[in-house]
Short mmCIF file of C-alpha atoms and ligand atoms in Angstrom, two decimals:
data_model
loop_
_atom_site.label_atom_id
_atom_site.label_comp_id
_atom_site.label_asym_id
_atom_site.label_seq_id
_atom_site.Cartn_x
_atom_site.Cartn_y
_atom_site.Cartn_z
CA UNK A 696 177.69 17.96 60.52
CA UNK A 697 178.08 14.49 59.82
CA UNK A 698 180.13 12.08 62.18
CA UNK A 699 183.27 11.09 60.25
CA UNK A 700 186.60 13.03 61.04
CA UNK A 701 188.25 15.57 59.22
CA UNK A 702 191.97 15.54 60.01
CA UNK A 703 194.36 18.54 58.89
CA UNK A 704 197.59 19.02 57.75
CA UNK A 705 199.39 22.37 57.87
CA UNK A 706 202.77 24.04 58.01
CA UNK A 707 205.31 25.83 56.05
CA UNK A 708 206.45 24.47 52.47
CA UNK A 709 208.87 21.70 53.19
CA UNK A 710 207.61 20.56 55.90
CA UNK A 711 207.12 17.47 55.42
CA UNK A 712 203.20 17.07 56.22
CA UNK A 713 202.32 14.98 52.61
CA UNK A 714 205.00 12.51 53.40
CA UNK A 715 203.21 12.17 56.80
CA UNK A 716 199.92 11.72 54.96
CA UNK A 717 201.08 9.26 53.19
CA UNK A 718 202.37 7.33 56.15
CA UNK A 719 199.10 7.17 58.16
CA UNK A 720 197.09 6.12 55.15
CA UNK A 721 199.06 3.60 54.94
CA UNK A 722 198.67 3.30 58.94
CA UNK A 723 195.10 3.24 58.58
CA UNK A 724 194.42 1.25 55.55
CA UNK A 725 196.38 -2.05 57.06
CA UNK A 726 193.97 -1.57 60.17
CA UNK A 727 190.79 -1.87 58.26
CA UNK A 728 189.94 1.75 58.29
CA UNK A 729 190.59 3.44 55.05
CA UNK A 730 190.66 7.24 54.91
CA UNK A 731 190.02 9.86 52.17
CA UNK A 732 192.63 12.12 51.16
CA UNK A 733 192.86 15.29 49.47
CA UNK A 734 194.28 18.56 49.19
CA UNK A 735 194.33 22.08 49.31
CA UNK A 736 194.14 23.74 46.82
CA UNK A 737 192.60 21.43 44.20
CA UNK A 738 191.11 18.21 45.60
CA UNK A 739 188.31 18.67 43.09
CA UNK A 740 188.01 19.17 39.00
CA UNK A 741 187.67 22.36 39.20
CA UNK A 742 190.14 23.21 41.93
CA UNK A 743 192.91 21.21 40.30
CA UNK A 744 192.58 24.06 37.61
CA UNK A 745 192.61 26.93 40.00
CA UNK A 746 195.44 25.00 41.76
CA UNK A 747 197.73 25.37 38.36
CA UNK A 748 196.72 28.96 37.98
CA UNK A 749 197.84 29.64 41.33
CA UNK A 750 200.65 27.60 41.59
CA UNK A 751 201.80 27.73 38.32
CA UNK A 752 201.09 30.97 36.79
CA UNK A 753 204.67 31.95 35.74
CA UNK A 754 204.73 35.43 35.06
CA UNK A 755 201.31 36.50 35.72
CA UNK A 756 201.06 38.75 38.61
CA UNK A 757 198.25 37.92 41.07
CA UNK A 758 196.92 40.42 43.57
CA UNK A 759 196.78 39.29 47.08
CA UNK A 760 192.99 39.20 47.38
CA UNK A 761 192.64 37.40 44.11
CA UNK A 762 194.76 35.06 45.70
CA UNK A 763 192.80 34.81 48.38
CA UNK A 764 189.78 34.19 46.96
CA UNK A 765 190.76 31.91 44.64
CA UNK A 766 191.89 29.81 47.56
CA UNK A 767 188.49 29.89 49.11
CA UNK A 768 186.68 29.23 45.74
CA UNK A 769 188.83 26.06 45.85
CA UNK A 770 187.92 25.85 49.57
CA UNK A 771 184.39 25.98 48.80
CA UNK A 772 183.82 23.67 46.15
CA UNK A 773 186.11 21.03 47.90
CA UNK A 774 184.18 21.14 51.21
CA UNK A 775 180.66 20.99 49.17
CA UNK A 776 181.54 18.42 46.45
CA UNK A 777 183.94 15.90 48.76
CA UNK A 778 184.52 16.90 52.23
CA UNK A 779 181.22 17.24 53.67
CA UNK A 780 179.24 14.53 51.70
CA UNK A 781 182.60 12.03 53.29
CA UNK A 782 181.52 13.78 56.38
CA UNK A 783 178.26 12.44 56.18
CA UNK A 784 178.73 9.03 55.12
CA UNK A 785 181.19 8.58 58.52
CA UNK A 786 184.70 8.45 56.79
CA UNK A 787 187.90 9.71 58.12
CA UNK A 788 189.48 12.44 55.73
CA UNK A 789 192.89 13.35 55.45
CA UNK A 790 193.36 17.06 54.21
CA UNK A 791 196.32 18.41 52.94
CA UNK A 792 196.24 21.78 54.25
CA UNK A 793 192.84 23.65 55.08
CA UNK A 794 191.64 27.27 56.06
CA UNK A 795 194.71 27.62 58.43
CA UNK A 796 196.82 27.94 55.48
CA UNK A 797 195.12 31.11 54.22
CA UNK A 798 195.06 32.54 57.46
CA UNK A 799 199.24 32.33 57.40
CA UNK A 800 200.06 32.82 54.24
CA UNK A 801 197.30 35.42 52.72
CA UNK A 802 196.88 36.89 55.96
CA UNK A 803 200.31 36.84 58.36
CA UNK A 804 202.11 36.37 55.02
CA UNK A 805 200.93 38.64 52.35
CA UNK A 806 198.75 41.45 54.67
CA UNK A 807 195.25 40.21 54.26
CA UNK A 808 193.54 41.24 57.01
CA UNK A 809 193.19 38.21 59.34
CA UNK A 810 189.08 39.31 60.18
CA UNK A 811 188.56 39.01 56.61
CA UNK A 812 189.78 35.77 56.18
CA UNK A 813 188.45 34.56 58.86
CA UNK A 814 184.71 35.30 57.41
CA UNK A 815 185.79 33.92 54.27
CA UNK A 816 186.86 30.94 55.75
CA UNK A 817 183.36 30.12 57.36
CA UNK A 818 181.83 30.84 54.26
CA UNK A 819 183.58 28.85 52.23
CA UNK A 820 183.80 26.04 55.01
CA UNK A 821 179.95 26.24 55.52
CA UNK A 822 181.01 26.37 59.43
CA UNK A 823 183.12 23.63 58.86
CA UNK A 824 186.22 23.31 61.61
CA UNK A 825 188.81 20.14 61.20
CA UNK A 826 188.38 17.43 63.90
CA UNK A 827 191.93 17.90 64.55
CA UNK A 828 194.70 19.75 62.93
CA UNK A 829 198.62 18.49 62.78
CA UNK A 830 201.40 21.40 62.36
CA UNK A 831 204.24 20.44 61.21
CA UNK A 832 206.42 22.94 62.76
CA UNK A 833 210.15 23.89 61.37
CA UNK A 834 212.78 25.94 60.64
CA UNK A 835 212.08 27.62 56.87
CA UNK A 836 215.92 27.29 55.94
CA UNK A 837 216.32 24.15 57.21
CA UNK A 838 212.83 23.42 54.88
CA UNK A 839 214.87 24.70 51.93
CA UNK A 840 217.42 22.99 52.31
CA UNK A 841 215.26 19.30 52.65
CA UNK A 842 213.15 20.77 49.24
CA UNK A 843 216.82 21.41 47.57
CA UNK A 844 217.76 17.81 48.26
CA UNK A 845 215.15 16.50 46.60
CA UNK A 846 215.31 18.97 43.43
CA UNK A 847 215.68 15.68 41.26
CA UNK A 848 212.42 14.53 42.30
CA UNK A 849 209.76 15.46 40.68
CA UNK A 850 208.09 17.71 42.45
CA UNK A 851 211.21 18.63 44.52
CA UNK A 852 212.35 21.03 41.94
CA UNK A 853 208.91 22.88 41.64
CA UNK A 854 208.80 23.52 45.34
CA UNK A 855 211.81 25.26 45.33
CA UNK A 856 211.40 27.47 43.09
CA UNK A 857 208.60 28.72 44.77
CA UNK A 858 210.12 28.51 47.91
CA UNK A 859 212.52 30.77 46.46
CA UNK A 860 210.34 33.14 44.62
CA UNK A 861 208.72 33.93 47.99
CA UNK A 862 211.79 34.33 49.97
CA UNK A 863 212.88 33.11 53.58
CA UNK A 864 211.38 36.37 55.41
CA UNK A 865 208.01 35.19 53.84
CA UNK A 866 208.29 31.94 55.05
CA UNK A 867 209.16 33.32 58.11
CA UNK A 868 205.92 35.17 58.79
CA UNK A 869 204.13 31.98 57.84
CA UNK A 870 205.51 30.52 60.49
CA UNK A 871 204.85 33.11 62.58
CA UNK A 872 201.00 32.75 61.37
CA UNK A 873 200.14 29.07 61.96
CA UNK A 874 202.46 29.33 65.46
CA UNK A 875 199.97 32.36 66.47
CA UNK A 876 196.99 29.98 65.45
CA UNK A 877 198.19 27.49 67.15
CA UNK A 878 198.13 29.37 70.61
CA UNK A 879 194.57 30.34 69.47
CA UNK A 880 193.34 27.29 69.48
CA UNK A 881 195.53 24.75 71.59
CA UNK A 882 192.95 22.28 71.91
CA UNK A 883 192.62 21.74 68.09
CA UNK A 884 195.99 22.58 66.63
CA UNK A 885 199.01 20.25 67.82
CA UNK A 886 202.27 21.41 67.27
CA UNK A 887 204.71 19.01 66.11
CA UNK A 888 208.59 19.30 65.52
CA UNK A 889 208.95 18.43 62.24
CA UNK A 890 212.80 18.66 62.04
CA UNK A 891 213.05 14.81 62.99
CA UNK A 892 213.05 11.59 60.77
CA UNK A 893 209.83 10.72 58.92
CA UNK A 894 209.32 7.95 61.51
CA UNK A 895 209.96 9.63 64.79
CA UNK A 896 206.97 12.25 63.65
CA UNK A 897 204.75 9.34 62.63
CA UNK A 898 204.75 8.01 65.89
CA UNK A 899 203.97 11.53 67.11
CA UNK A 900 200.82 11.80 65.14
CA UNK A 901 199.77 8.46 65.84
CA UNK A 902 199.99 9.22 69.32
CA UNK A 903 197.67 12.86 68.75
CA UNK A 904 195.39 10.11 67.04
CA UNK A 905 195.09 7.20 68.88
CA UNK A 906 192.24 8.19 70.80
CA UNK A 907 190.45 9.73 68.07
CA UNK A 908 190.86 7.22 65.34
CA UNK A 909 190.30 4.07 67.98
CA UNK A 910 193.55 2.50 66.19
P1 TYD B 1421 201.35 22.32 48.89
O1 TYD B 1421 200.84 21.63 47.68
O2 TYD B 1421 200.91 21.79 50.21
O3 TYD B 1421 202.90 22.42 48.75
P2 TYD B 1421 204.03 22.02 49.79
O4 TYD B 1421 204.00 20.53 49.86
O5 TYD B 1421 205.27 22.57 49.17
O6 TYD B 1421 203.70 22.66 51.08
O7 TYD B 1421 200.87 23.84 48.92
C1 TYD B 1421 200.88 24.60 47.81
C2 TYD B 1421 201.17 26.05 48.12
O8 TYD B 1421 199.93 26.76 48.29
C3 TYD B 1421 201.99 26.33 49.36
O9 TYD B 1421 203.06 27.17 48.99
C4 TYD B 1421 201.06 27.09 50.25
C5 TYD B 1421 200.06 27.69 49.32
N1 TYD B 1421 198.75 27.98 49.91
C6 TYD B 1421 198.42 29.29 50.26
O10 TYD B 1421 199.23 30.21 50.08
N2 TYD B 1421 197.18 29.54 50.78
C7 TYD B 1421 196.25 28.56 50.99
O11 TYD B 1421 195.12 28.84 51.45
C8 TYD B 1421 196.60 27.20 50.63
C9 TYD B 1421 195.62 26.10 50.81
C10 TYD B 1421 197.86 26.96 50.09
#
C-alpha cells in the first residue's frame, strides 16, 4: 500500500469526532501539510446516495444485512475511488469513521455476526487497515444530551432523531463494540475520553499524532 497515512475516527453518535476533524485540519493545514478528509458512509458520488438511503430512509424498513452491505458497498467504492489512490500519492487522510463502525454497530449493535463482518471488511477494504484509529469514547446519554443542545443546528436536529429512533440500550452496545475493539487491537485503536472540552481532546490527539504526522 502506498505511504501516506490513513487516520480514523470512530465512536458513538455524539461524540464529538467531526468537530475533532475539523480541528486538526485546521492543525495541519497552518503547518504546511494539508490532509484529505472524508467520510463514512458517502465520501464518494455514489456513496453520498447510499448514505441518504441509509440515513434517511424514513419509513422504509431495512434488514440488518442490507444494512450491512450497503455500508461496505460504500466502503468499497470509497477505498477504490479516493482512499487508496490518496494512499498512493503520500497524503494524510482523515476518515470519518471506517470498518470499526460496522463492526459496532451492525455487528455488537444489531447481531451481525462479528466473523462476517470482519471478511466483509477486508473485502471491501482491499486489506486496507487505518494507520491509526482515534475513539472518541463517552457516555451515550451524556451524547444525547450534547446532540439535543445543538437541535437548532442544522444537523443537530437530524442526529437526534436518530439517536432516538435507535434507543440508549443500542447505543450502549455500540459502545460496548468499539471498547471490545479497542482491547483487540491496543496498538492501533487509542481510546480517548471524549466527555471533555473540544480543546482539551485536541491536544490529546495531537499528542497520539505527533510522532506520526512529524508536526
Ligand atoms: P455520522 O455521519 O458519523 O454521524 P454522527 O456524527 O452522528 O456520528 O454517522 C452516521 C451514522 O451511520 C451513525 O449513526 C453510525 C452509522 N454507521 C453504521 O451504523 N455503520 C457503519 O458502518 C458506518 C460507517 C456508520
Amino acid at each position: 500500500m502506498g505511504k501516506g497515512i490513513l487516520i480514523t475516527f470512530e465512536g458513538t453518535d455524539g461524540c464529538g469526532k467531526t468537530t475533532q476533524i475539523s480541528l486538526l485540519k485546521d492543525y495541519l493545514s497552518k503547518r504546511g501539510k494539508p490532509a484529505t478528509v472524508t467520510r463514512e458512509p458517502g465520501g464518494t458520488s455514489i456513496g453520498d446516495i447510499v448514505r441518504r438511503i441509509l440515513l434517511h430512509s424514513g419509513g422504509i424498513a431495512l434488514n440488518s444485512l442490507t444494512e450491512t452491505l450497503l455500508y461496505e458497498g460504500c466502503r468499497a467504492q470509497l477505498v477504490r475511488e479516493l482512499i487508496q489512490p490518496a494512499l498512493e500519492r503520500g497524503e494524510t487522510v482523515l476518515c470519518d469513521r471506517f470498518a470499526d463502525s460496522t463492526i459496532a454497530y451492525q455487528g455488537y449493535g444489531r447481531g451481525i455476526e462479528i466473523e462476517t463482518i470482519k471478511t466483509l471488511n477486508r473485502i471491501a477494504t482491499d486489506g486496507l487497515t487505518p494507520t491509526i484509529t482515534l475513539l472518541f469514547d463517552i457516555d451515550p446519554k451524556i451524547a444525547l444530551q450534547r446532540t439535543s443542545l445543538r437541535k437548532n443546528s442544522n444537523t443537530g436536529g437530524e442526529n437526534e432523531e436518530r439517536f432516538e429512533k435507535e434507543g440508549l440500550e443500542f447505543h450502549k452496545k455500540v459502545r460496548q463494540g468499539f471498547k471490545e475493539l479497542a482491547k483487540e487491537e491496543p496498538e492501533r485503536i487509542k481510546v480517548i475520553d471524549a466527555n471533555r472540552t473540544p480543546e482539551e481532546i485536541h491536544l490529546e490527539v495531537l499528542g497520539h499524532l505527533k510522532r506520526l504526522l512529524s508536526v
